[in-house]
PDB file of C-alpha atoms in Angstrom:
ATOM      1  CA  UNK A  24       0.000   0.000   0.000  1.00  0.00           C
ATOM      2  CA  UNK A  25       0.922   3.946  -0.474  1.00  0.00           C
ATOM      3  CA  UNK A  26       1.876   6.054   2.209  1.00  0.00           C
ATOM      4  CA  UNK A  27      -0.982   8.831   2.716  1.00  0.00           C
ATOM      5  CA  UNK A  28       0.746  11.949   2.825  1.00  0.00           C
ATOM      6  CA  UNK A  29      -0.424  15.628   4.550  1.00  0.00           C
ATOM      7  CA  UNK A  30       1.396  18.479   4.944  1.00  0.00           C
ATOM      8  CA  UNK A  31       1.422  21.587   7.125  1.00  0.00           C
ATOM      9  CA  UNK A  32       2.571  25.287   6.628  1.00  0.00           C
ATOM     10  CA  UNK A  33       3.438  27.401   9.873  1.00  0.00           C
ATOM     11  CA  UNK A  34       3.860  30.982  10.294  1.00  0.00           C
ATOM     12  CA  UNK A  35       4.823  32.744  13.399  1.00  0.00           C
ATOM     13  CA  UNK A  36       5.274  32.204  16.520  1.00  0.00           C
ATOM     14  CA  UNK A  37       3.271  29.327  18.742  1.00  0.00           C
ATOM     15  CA  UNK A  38       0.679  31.723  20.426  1.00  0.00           C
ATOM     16  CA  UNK A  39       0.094  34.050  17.548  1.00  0.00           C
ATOM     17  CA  UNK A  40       1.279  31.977  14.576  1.00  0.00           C
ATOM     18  CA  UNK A  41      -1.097  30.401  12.088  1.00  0.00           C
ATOM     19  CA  UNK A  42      -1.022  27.430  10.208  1.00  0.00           C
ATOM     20  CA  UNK A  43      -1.959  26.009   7.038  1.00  0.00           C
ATOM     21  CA  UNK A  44      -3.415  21.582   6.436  1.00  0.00           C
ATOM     22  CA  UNK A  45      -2.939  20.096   3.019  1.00  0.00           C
ATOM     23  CA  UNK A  46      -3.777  16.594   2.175  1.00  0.00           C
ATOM     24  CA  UNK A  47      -2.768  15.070  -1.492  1.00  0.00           C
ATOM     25  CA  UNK A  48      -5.995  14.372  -2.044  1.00  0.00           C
ATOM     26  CA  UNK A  49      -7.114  17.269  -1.828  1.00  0.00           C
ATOM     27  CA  UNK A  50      -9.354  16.942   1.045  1.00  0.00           C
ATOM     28  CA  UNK A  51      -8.115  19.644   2.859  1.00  0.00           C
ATOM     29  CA  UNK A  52      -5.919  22.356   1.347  1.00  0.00           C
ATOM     30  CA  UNK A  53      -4.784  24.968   3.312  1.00  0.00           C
ATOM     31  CA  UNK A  54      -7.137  24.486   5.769  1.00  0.00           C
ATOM     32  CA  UNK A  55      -6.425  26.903   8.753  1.00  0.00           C
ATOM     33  CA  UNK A  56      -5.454  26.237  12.613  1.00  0.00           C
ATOM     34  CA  UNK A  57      -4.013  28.057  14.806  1.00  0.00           C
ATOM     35  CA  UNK A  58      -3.587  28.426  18.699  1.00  0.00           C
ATOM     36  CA  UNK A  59      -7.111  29.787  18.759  1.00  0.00           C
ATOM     37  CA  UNK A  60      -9.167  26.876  16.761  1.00  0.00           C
ATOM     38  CA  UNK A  61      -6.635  24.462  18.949  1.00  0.00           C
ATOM     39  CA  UNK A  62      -7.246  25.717  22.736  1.00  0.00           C
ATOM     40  CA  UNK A  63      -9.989  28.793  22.607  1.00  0.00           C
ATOM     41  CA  UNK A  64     -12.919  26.944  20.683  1.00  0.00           C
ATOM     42  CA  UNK A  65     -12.248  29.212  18.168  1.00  0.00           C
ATOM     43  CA  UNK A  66     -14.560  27.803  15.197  1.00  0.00           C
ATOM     44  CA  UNK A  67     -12.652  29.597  12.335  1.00  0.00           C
ATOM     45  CA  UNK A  68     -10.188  26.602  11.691  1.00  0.00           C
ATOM     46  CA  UNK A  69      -9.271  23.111  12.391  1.00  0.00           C
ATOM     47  CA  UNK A  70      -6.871  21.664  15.367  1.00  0.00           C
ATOM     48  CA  UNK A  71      -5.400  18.165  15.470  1.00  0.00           C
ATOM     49  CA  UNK A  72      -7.089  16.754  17.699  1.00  0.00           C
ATOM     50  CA  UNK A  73      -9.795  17.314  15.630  1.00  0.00           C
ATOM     51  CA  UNK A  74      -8.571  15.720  12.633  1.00  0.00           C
ATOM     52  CA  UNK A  75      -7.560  12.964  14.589  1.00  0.00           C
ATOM     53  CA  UNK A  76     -10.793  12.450  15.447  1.00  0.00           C
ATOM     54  CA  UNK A  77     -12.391  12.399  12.268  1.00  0.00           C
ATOM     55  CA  UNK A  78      -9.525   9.698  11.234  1.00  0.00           C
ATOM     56  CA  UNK A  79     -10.230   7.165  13.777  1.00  0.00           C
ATOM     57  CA  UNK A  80     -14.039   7.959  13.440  1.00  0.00           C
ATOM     58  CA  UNK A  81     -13.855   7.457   9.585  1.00  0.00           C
ATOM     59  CA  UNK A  82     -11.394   4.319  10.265  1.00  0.00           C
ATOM     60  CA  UNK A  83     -13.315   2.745  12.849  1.00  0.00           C
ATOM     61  CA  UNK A  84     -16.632   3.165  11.028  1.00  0.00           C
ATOM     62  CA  UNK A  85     -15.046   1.568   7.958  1.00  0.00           C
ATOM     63  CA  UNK A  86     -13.420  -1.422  10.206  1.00  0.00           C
ATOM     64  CA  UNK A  87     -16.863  -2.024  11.752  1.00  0.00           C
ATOM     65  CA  UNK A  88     -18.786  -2.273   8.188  1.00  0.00           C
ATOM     66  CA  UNK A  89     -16.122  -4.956   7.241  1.00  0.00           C
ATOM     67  CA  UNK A  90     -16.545  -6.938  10.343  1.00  0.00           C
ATOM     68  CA  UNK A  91     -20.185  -6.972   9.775  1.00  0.00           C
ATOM     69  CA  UNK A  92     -19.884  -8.125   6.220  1.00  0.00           C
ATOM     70  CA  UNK A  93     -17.603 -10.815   7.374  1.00  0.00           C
ATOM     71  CA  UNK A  94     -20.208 -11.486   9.980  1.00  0.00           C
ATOM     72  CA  UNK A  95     -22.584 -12.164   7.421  1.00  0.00           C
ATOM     73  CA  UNK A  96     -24.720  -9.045   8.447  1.00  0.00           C
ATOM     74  CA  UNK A  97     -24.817  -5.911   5.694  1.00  0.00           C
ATOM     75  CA  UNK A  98     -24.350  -2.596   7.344  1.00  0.00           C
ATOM     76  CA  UNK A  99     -27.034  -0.095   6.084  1.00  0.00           C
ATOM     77  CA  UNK A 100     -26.223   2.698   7.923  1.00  0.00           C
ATOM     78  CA  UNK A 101     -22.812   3.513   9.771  1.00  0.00           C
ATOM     79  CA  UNK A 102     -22.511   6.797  12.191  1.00  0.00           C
ATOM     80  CA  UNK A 103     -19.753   7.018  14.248  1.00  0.00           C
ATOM     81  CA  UNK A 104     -18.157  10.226  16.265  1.00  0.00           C
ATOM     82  CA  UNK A 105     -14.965  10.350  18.318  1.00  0.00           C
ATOM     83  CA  UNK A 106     -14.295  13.274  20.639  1.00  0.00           C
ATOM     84  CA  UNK A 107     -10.915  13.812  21.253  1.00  0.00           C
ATOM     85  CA  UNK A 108      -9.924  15.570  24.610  1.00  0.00           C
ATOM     86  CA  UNK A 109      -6.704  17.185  25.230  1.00  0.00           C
ATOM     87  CA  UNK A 110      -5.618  17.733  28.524  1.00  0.00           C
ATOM     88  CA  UNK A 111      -2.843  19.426  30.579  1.00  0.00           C
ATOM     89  CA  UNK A 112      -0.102  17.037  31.825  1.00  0.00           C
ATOM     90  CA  UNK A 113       3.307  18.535  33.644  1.00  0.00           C
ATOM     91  CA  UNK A 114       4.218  21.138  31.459  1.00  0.00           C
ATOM     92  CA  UNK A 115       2.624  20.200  28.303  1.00  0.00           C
ATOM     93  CA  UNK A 116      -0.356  18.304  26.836  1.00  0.00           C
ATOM     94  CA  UNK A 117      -1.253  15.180  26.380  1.00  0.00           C
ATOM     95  CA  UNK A 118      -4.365  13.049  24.719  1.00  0.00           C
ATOM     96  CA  UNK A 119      -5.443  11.181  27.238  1.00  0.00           C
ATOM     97  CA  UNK A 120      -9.448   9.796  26.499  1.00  0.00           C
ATOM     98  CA  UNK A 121     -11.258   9.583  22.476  1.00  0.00           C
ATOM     99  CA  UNK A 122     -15.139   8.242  23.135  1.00  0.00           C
ATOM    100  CA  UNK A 123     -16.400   6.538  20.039  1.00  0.00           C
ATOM    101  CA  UNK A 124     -19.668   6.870  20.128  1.00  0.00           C
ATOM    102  CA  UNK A 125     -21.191   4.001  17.399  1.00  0.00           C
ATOM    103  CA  UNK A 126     -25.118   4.325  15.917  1.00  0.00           C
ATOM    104  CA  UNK A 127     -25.498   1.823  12.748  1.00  0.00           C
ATOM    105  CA  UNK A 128     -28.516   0.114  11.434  1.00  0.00           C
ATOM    106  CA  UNK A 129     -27.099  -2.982  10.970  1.00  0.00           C
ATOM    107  CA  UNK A 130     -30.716  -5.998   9.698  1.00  0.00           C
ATOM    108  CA  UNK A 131     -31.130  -8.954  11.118  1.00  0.00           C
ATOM    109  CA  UNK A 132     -28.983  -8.624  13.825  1.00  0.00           C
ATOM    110  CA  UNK A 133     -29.494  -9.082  17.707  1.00  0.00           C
ATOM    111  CA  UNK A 134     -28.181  -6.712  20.584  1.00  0.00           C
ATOM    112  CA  UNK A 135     -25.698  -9.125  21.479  1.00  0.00           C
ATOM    113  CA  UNK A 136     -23.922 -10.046  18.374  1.00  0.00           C
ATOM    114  CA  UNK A 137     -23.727  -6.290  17.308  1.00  0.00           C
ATOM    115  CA  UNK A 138     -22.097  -5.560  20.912  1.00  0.00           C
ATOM    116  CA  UNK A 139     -19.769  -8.166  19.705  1.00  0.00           C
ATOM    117  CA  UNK A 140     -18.677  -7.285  16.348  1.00  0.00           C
ATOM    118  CA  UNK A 141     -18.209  -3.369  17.736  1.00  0.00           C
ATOM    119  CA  UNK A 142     -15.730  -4.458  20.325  1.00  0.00           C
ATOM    120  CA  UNK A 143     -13.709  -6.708  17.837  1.00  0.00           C
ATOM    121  CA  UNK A 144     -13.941  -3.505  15.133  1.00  0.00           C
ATOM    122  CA  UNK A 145     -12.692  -1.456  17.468  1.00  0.00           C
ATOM    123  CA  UNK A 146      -9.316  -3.531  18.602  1.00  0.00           C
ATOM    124  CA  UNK A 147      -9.195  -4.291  14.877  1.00  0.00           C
ATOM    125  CA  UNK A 148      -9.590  -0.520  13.152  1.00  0.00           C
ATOM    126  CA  UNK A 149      -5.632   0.584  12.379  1.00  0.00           C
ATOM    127  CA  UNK A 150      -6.119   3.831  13.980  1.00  0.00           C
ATOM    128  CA  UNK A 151      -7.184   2.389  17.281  1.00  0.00           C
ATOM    129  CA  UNK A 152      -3.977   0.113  17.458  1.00  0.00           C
ATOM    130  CA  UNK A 153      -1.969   3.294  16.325  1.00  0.00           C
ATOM    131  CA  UNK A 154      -3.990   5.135  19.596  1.00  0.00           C
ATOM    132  CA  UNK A 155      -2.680   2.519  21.663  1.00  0.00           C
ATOM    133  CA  UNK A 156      -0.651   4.927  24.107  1.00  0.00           C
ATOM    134  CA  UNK A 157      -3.990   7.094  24.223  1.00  0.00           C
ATOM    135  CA  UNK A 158      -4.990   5.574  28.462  1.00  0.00           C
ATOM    136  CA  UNK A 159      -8.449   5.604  27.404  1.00  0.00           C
ATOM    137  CA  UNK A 160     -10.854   4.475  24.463  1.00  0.00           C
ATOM    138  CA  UNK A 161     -14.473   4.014  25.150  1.00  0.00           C
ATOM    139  CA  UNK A 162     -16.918   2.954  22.801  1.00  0.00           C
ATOM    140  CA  UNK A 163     -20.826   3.645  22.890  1.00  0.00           C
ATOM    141  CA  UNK A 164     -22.271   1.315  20.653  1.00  0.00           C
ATOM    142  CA  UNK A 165     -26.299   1.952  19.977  1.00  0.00           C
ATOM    143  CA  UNK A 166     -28.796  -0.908  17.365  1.00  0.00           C
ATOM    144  CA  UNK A 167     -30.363   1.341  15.457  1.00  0.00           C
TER     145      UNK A 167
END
């Protein structure tokens, strides 16, 4: 397989500098962060955490569709969210919880074997075994 490639452009200094995202794709390009999108809620740009986020949401979601297929259940609708927190550790930061929250509509399948399948997807999805270091990973998985 390819390596996926991003790239970021920084300006300034760390409080008042500004940065720039690019993906090859194309996805994002020159999409904006800065101090203020990354620890004032500022809504203007992006922040890693963020992005990081929507990977593992995007790559768990994905893992869990496969599982099911391989199950022998067809996924008809797939909704995950991760929320990301940052929080202060010694002197710096540190990512220390993501909550996947899970809401598919997944026929002819019970409670139970859906419980199942999420907790496998979830050891199984790439980006959670890159997260490993991350202390805590929940998952919230809801039958739709």
């Amino acid at each position: 397989m390819a390596d996926k490639k991003a790239n970021v452009h920084w300006t300034g200094s760390g409080k008042t500098g500004k940065g720039l995202i690019s993906t090859e794709t194309g996805a994002l390009k020159e999409y904006p962060y800065g101090f203020a999108s990354r620890f004032e809620d500022d809504k203007a740009g992006t922040n890693p955490e963020e992005i990081l986020g929507a990977a593992h949401a995007a790559c768990f979601a994905m893992a869990f569709s496969f599982a099911c297929d391989k199950a022998g259940f067809a996924t008809e609708t797939v909704d995950t969210t991760a929320s990301v927190r940052l929080a202060m550790q010694g002197d710096g930061f540190v990512i220390n919880r993501i909550a996947l929250t899970l809401k598919a509509k997944v026929p002819g399948i019970d409670a139970a074997r859906f419980q199942e399948i999420a907790l496998a997807a979830k050891g199984a999805c790439p980006l959670s075994k890159a997260l490993a270091s991350v202390p805590e990973i929940t998952l919230e998985a809801t039958l739709v």
